[in-house]
Amino acid sequence: MHHGLAFLGWAGRYLWSGWAGAAGLFCIAAAWQAGHELYGSFILPAPLETAREVVRLAQDEAFRHAARQTAERAGLGFALSVLIGTAAGIAAGYSFAAMRLMRPVVTVILGVPPIAWIVLALIWFGAGGGTAVMTVVVASLPISFAGGLEGVATRDRGLDAMARSFRAGPLMRLRTVTAPHMVSYLFPAWTTTAGSAWKVTVMAELLSNAGGLGGDLASARALFDIARVTAIVLVVVGFALFSEYALLQPVRDRLEQWREAGRPWGVKR
Amino acid sequence: MRLELDRIGHAFLGRPVFEDLTLDLHEGEVVALVGPSGCGKTTVLQIAAGLIEPLRGRVRRHYRRHAVVFQEPRLLPWLTARDNIAYGLAARGMGRAERRALAEQRAAEVGLLERDLDKYPAELSGGMRQRTAVARALATDPEIVYFDEPFTAVDVGLQRVLQDLIIAASAREKFSALFVTHDLAEAVRLAHRIVVSGRQDGIVAERTLYGVPGQRDDRAVFETVQTWMQDPSFADLFDGDRQ
């Protein structure tokens, strides 16, 4: 009962804090509207026009299928890169030698532009969903890897020694001492990964002609259907906002409630 | 005999900290290890507690459970005071409800209030954090407790309260304790026996105190410390120039 109420209070506060975020988004919409009034519908359709186009597209079965396809690819790419990257990063963080070896590797992989991976994946896998997924995984795996690695490497050795003094096993120490500390390293990495997963998926789809929203974008461009192009962009941005603020942020907020407790009065939200 | 350190020696990066140190701890005995800062007291304690391996010598432990109270509270910032106290019990695999009940009982013993138990360490004062750390150590029913200068960061009044708390707990629960400190008065207040560690040359002096900890009055403690200040074996402790 007590916990239920506390959860409701937290959920209410989280939803309410959405107004501030919405205000920021409406500022962008206002700037967009100004651009539209300056250059006209052919260059930049108005926000309202675009929103209507999104509603129209949402009723189109083919478009819904394309959006689902993109969501599946981005989701799969995100899940794979986060799982593999974080697990490998944690393992490397415990080994000094692995850390030294892997840091430059991370820089090299991050330094290769995603577009190059797309071209390579097209040659390796051909035009299909696999190209998009593989590009997302390769392009964003190092971010999670670096997050996991830094999180483990910067763990508090004093707390670790405390846990060892109570004969806590390695798994318990990972769960109770290292993991809560890693959250503040992993979540920035994961949100970056989520954001780039959408972008890279659409890009890969567009270039490999593999359907999805990217394929839709390619045909809209060929037809000079500007309203459709902006509508697709809006849908992709909507997906990115959803994955960050509806899926990742609430989890982080729940996990880091103890940080809230340490803040002085008046700084809480 | 609960603990035997047999001619242990340790070095950090080739620089020896101490050599040939031998120390025994009997059942129910509180031994204070005093020495100037940098003489390796904490290292001795960490070796005894199994947190680091000695380079030389043997450690024989004739007990099942120990607990450590560190210089800093070392509470997990993401757990409430209650769950921090229960941490050692959780490490032993005790169920949640059972360990929380035990934690509450221990919290009351060290003077923590019920309403403080739901707070995170960041919301507790320094003294309450150290009380929490003491409760966490006692909660596991240890046979030996290792104290590593636990009360250096709290004010004098609270120091006394916490010392009394440990004297009472060790008398009640019959645990042995190795108490590392640089404060001779603190050592005289709460120990059965005092071991003085010098710079580099292991143990330089050993004194068994008369009477029982907790029954020595302040005057006796003060006089003992005054007398020992003249003693050459304790010279390192009071010689700040060489530190």
PDB file of N, CA and C in Angstrom, chain A residues 149-208:
ATOM      1  N   LEU A 149      32.729  -0.283 -19.560  1.00  0.00           N
ATOM      2  CA  LEU A 149      34.135  -0.319 -19.161  1.00  0.00           C
ATOM      3  C   LEU A 149      34.446   0.783 -18.135  1.00  0.00           C
ATOM      4  N   GLU A 150      34.032   2.007 -18.457  1.00  0.00           N
ATOM      5  CA  GLU A 150      34.304   3.125 -17.545  1.00  0.00           C
ATOM      6  C   GLU A 150      33.589   2.907 -16.211  1.00  0.00           C
ATOM      7  N   GLY A 151      32.350   2.398 -16.296  1.00  0.00           N
ATOM      8  CA  GLY A 151      31.569   2.175 -15.087  1.00  0.00           C
ATOM      9  C   GLY A 151      32.272   1.206 -14.141  1.00  0.00           C
ATOM     10  N   VAL A 152      32.782   0.116 -14.696  1.00  0.00           N
ATOM     11  CA  VAL A 152      33.459  -0.871 -13.846  1.00  0.00           C
ATOM     12  C   VAL A 152      34.803  -0.322 -13.366  1.00  0.00           C
ATOM     13  N   ALA A 153      35.518   0.336 -14.279  1.00  0.00           N
ATOM     14  CA  ALA A 153      36.863   0.811 -13.933  1.00  0.00           C
ATOM     15  C   ALA A 153      36.820   1.872 -12.828  1.00  0.00           C
ATOM     16  N   THR A 154      35.727   2.653 -12.773  1.00  0.00           N
ATOM     17  CA  THR A 154      35.669   3.727 -11.781  1.00  0.00           C
ATOM     18  C   THR A 154      34.893   3.325 -10.540  1.00  0.00           C
ATOM     19  N   ARG A 155      34.624   2.024 -10.371  1.00  0.00           N
ATOM     20  CA  ARG A 155      33.859   1.607  -9.191  1.00  0.00           C
ATOM     21  C   ARG A 155      34.641   1.951  -7.916  1.00  0.00           C
ATOM     22  N   ASP A 156      33.909   2.080  -6.826  1.00  0.00           N
ATOM     23  CA  ASP A 156      34.520   2.478  -5.559  1.00  0.00           C
ATOM     24  C   ASP A 156      35.194   1.254  -4.916  1.00  0.00           C
ATOM     25  N   ARG A 157      36.532   1.265  -4.912  1.00  0.00           N
ATOM     26  CA  ARG A 157      37.258   0.091  -4.387  1.00  0.00           C
ATOM     27  C   ARG A 157      37.023  -0.069  -2.881  1.00  0.00           C
ATOM     28  N   GLY A 158      36.802   1.054  -2.204  1.00  0.00           N
ATOM     29  CA  GLY A 158      36.542   0.989  -0.769  1.00  0.00           C
ATOM     30  C   GLY A 158      35.262   0.226  -0.477  1.00  0.00           C
ATOM     31  N   LEU A 159      34.207   0.520  -1.264  1.00  0.00           N
ATOM     32  CA  LEU A 159      32.944  -0.196  -1.070  1.00  0.00           C
ATOM     33  C   LEU A 159      33.111  -1.667  -1.435  1.00  0.00           C
ATOM     34  N   ASP A 160      33.931  -1.910  -2.449  1.00  0.00           N
ATOM     35  CA  ASP A 160      34.189  -3.292  -2.856  1.00  0.00           C
ATOM     36  C   ASP A 160      34.880  -4.061  -1.729  1.00  0.00           C
ATOM     37  N   ALA A 161      35.848  -3.397  -1.085  1.00  0.00           N
ATOM     38  CA  ALA A 161      36.547  -4.041   0.034  1.00  0.00           C
ATOM     39  C   ALA A 161      35.575  -4.291   1.184  1.00  0.00           C
ATOM     40  N   MET A 162      34.675  -3.327   1.418  1.00  0.00           N
ATOM     41  CA  MET A 162      33.658  -3.509   2.458  1.00  0.00           C
ATOM     42  C   MET A 162      32.836  -4.761   2.159  1.00  0.00           C
ATOM     43  N   ALA A 163      32.397  -4.881   0.899  1.00  0.00           N
ATOM     44  CA  ALA A 163      31.575  -6.049   0.529  1.00  0.00           C
ATOM     45  C   ALA A 163      32.378  -7.339   0.700  1.00  0.00           C
ATOM     46  N   ARG A 164      33.661  -7.285   0.332  1.00  0.00           N
ATOM     47  CA  ARG A 164      34.482  -8.489   0.479  1.00  0.00           C
ATOM     48  C   ARG A 164      34.654  -8.849   1.952  1.00  0.00           C
ATOM     49  N   SER A 165      34.705  -7.820   2.816  1.00  0.00           N
ATOM     50  CA  SER A 165      34.875  -8.107   4.239  1.00  0.00           C
ATOM     51  C   SER A 165      33.676  -8.865   4.805  1.00  0.00           C
ATOM     52  N   PHE A 166      32.530  -8.748   4.135  1.00  0.00           N
ATOM     53  CA  PHE A 166      31.356  -9.535   4.541  1.00  0.00           C
ATOM     54  C   PHE A 166      31.245 -10.822   3.735  1.00  0.00           C
ATOM     55  N   ARG A 167      32.305 -11.141   3.028  1.00  0.00           N
ATOM     56  CA  ARG A 167      32.368 -12.337   2.197  1.00  0.00           C
ATOM     57  C   ARG A 167      31.284 -12.373   1.128  1.00  0.00           C
ATOM     58  N   ALA A 168      30.989 -11.206   0.554  1.00  0.00           N
ATOM     59  CA  ALA A 168      30.052 -11.161  -0.565  1.00  0.00           C
ATOM     60  C   ALA A 168      30.769 -11.691  -1.802  1.00  0.00           C
ATOM     61  N   GLY A 169      30.105 -12.583  -2.526  1.00  0.00           N
ATOM     62  CA  GLY A 169      30.719 -13.181  -3.711  1.00  0.00           C
ATOM     63  C   GLY A 169      30.805 -12.184  -4.861  1.00  0.00           C
ATOM     64  N   PRO A 170      31.517 -12.558  -5.942  1.00  0.00           N
ATOM     65  CA  PRO A 170      31.695 -11.633  -7.064  1.00  0.00           C
ATOM     66  C   PRO A 170      30.367 -11.177  -7.672  1.00  0.00           C
ATOM     67  N   LEU A 171      29.403 -12.105  -7.769  1.00  0.00           N
ATOM     68  CA  LEU A 171      28.124 -11.736  -8.377  1.00  0.00           C
ATOM     69  C   LEU A 171      27.367 -10.751  -7.517  1.00  0.00           C
ATOM     70  N   MET A 172      27.396 -10.985  -6.194  1.00  0.00           N
ATOM     71  CA  MET A 172      26.693 -10.069  -5.298  1.00  0.00           C
ATOM     72  C   MET A 172      27.356  -8.694  -5.316  1.00  0.00           C
ATOM     73  N   ARG A 173      28.696  -8.685  -5.400  1.00  0.00           N
ATOM     74  CA  ARG A 173      29.389  -7.397  -5.450  1.00  0.00           C
ATOM     75  C   ARG A 173      29.063  -6.655  -6.735  1.00  0.00           C
ATOM     76  N   LEU A 174      28.963  -7.417  -7.845  1.00  0.00           N
ATOM     77  CA  LEU A 174      28.603  -6.780  -9.116  1.00  0.00           C
ATOM     78  C   LEU A 174      27.204  -6.180  -9.022  1.00  0.00           C
ATOM     79  N   ARG A 175      26.296  -6.918  -8.394  1.00  0.00           N
ATOM     80  CA  ARG A 175      24.891  -6.495  -8.320  1.00  0.00           C
ATOM     81  C   ARG A 175      24.706  -5.325  -7.357  1.00  0.00           C
ATOM     82  N   THR A 176      25.374  -5.380  -6.196  1.00  0.00           N
ATOM     83  CA  THR A 176      25.070  -4.384  -5.167  1.00  0.00           C
ATOM     84  C   THR A 176      26.050  -3.217  -5.130  1.00  0.00           C
ATOM     85  N   VAL A 177      27.285  -3.439  -5.569  1.00  0.00           N
ATOM     86  CA  VAL A 177      28.271  -2.362  -5.470  1.00  0.00           C
ATOM     87  C   VAL A 177      28.554  -1.730  -6.832  1.00  0.00           C
ATOM     88  N   THR A 178      28.834  -2.564  -7.841  1.00  0.00           N
ATOM     89  CA  THR A 178      29.277  -2.020  -9.123  1.00  0.00           C
ATOM     90  C   THR A 178      28.103  -1.570  -9.995  1.00  0.00           C
ATOM     91  N   ALA A 179      27.061  -2.411 -10.082  1.00  0.00           N
ATOM     92  CA  ALA A 179      25.965  -2.106 -11.006  1.00  0.00           C
ATOM     93  C   ALA A 179      25.273  -0.770 -10.704  1.00  0.00           C
ATOM     94  N   PRO A 180      24.907  -0.470  -9.450  1.00  0.00           N
ATOM     95  CA  PRO A 180      24.252   0.818  -9.209  1.00  0.00           C
ATOM     96  C   PRO A 180      25.139   2.007  -9.570  1.00  0.00           C
ATOM     97  N   HIS A 181      26.444   1.821  -9.422  1.00  0.00           N
ATOM     98  CA  HIS A 181      27.371   2.883  -9.797  1.00  0.00           C
ATOM     99  C   HIS A 181      27.440   3.020 -11.317  1.00  0.00           C
ATOM    100  N   MET A 182      27.337   1.868 -12.011  1.00  0.00           N
ATOM    101  CA  MET A 182      27.473   1.871 -13.473  1.00  0.00           C
ATOM    102  C   MET A 182      26.310   2.557 -14.164  1.00  0.00           C
ATOM    103  N   VAL A 183      25.148   2.601 -13.472  1.00  0.00           N
ATOM    104  CA  VAL A 183      23.954   3.169 -14.098  1.00  0.00           C
ATOM    105  C   VAL A 183      24.232   4.551 -14.674  1.00  0.00           C
ATOM    106  N   SER A 184      25.002   5.368 -13.937  1.00  0.00           N
ATOM    107  CA  SER A 184      25.223   6.730 -14.408  1.00  0.00           C
ATOM    108  C   SER A 184      26.192   6.767 -15.587  1.00  0.00           C
ATOM    109  N   TYR A 185      26.873   5.664 -15.858  1.00  0.00           N
ATOM    110  CA  TYR A 185      27.708   5.603 -17.056  1.00  0.00           C
ATOM    111  C   TYR A 185      26.949   4.965 -18.214  1.00  0.00           C
ATOM    112  N   LEU A 186      26.104   3.976 -17.872  1.00  0.00           N
ATOM    113  CA  LEU A 186      25.449   3.206 -18.922  1.00  0.00           C
ATOM    114  C   LEU A 186      24.292   3.959 -19.560  1.00  0.00           C
ATOM    115  N   PHE A 187      23.510   4.686 -18.745  1.00  0.00           N
ATOM    116  CA  PHE A 187      22.326   5.294 -19.332  1.00  0.00           C
ATOM    117  C   PHE A 187      22.641   6.353 -20.384  1.00  0.00           C
ATOM    118  N   PRO A 188      23.627   7.225 -20.171  1.00  0.00           N
ATOM    119  CA  PRO A 188      23.983   8.139 -21.268  1.00  0.00           C
ATOM    120  C   PRO A 188      24.376   7.371 -22.522  1.00  0.00           C
ATOM    121  N   ALA A 189      25.118   6.264 -22.327  1.00  0.00           N
ATOM    122  CA  ALA A 189      25.527   5.455 -23.486  1.00  0.00           C
ATOM    123  C   ALA A 189      24.296   4.849 -24.155  1.00  0.00           C
ATOM    124  N   TRP A 190      23.372   4.348 -23.341  1.00  0.00           N
ATOM    125  CA  TRP A 190      22.192   3.698 -23.918  1.00  0.00           C
ATOM    126  C   TRP A 190      21.282   4.689 -24.627  1.00  0.00           C
ATOM    127  N   THR A 191      21.112   5.896 -24.060  1.00  0.00           N
ATOM    128  CA  THR A 191      20.243   6.876 -24.740  1.00  0.00           C
ATOM    129  C   THR A 191      20.877   7.316 -26.050  1.00  0.00           C
ATOM    130  N   THR A 192      22.209   7.481 -26.058  1.00  0.00           N
ATOM    131  CA  THR A 192      22.883   7.813 -27.321  1.00  0.00           C
ATOM    132  C   THR A 192      22.655   6.702 -28.333  1.00  0.00           C
ATOM    133  N   THR A 193      22.790   5.451 -27.874  1.00  0.00           N
ATOM    134  CA  THR A 193      22.590   4.309 -28.759  1.00  0.00           C
ATOM    135  C   THR A 193      21.169   4.299 -29.307  1.00  0.00           C
ATOM    136  N   ALA A 194      20.180   4.538 -28.431  1.00  0.00           N
ATOM    137  CA  ALA A 194      18.785   4.512 -28.873  1.00  0.00           C
ATOM    138  C   ALA A 194      18.556   5.573 -29.942  1.00  0.00           C
ATOM    139  N   GLY A 195      19.078   6.791 -29.695  1.00  0.00           N
ATOM    140  CA  GLY A 195      18.899   7.870 -30.664  1.00  0.00           C
ATOM    141  C   GLY A 195      19.542   7.540 -31.993  1.00  0.00           C
ATOM    142  N   SER A 196      20.785   7.035 -31.932  1.00  0.00           N
ATOM    143  CA  SER A 196      21.466   6.782 -33.202  1.00  0.00           C
ATOM    144  C   SER A 196      20.909   5.541 -33.883  1.00  0.00           C
ATOM    145  N   ALA A 197      20.306   4.617 -33.114  1.00  0.00           N
ATOM    146  CA  ALA A 197      19.725   3.419 -33.732  1.00  0.00           C
ATOM    147  C   ALA A 197      18.663   3.821 -34.757  1.00  0.00           C
ATOM    148  N   TRP A 198      17.795   4.780 -34.386  1.00  0.00           N
ATOM    149  CA  TRP A 198      16.743   5.220 -35.322  1.00  0.00           C
ATOM    150  C   TRP A 198      17.358   5.868 -36.554  1.00  0.00           C
ATOM    151  N   LYS A 199      18.316   6.756 -36.321  1.00  0.00           N
ATOM    152  CA  LYS A 199      18.920   7.486 -37.439  1.00  0.00           C
ATOM    153  C   LYS A 199      19.603   6.532 -38.404  1.00  0.00           C
ATOM    154  N   VAL A 200      20.420   5.661 -37.826  1.00  0.00           N
ATOM    155  CA  VAL A 200      21.221   4.774 -38.672  1.00  0.00           C
ATOM    156  C   VAL A 200      20.328   3.785 -39.409  1.00  0.00           C
ATOM    157  N   THR A 201      19.275   3.310 -38.748  1.00  0.00           N
ATOM    158  CA  THR A 201      18.364   2.380 -39.413  1.00  0.00           C
ATOM    159  C   THR A 201      17.741   3.025 -40.644  1.00  0.00           C
ATOM    160  N   VAL A 202      17.218   4.240 -40.466  1.00  0.00           N
ATOM    161  CA  VAL A 202      16.567   4.912 -41.599  1.00  0.00           C
ATOM    162  C   VAL A 202      17.574   5.151 -42.715  1.00  0.00           C
ATOM    163  N   MET A 203      18.783   5.545 -42.338  1.00  0.00           N
ATOM    164  CA  MET A 203      19.816   5.807 -43.334  1.00  0.00           C
ATOM    165  C   MET A 203      20.157   4.529 -44.105  1.00  0.00           C
ATOM    166  N   ALA A 204      20.334   3.441 -43.345  1.00  0.00           N
ATOM    167  CA  ALA A 204      20.691   2.180 -43.991  1.00  0.00           C
ATOM    168  C   ALA A 204      19.571   1.713 -44.909  1.00  0.00           C
ATOM    169  N   GLU A 205      18.326   1.883 -44.456  1.00  0.00           N
ATOM    170  CA  GLU A 205      17.186   1.467 -45.282  1.00  0.00           C
ATOM    171  C   GLU A 205      17.127   2.276 -46.568  1.00  0.00           C
ATOM    172  N   LEU A 206      17.385   3.585 -46.418  1.00  0.00           N
ATOM    173  CA  LEU A 206      17.321   4.458 -47.594  1.00  0.00           C
ATOM    174  C   LEU A 206      18.372   4.040 -48.616  1.00  0.00           C
ATOM    175  N   LEU A 207      19.578   3.778 -48.146  1.00  0.00           N
ATOM    176  CA  LEU A 207      20.666   3.474 -49.072  1.00  0.00           C
ATOM    177  C   LEU A 207      20.579   2.059 -49.628  1.00  0.00           C
ATOM    178  N   SER A 208      20.052   1.128 -48.833  1.00  0.00           N
ATOM    179  CA  SER A 208      20.034  -0.259 -49.305  1.00  0.00           C
ATOM    180  C   SER A 208      18.700  -0.608 -49.945  1.00  0.00           C
TER     181      SER A 208
END
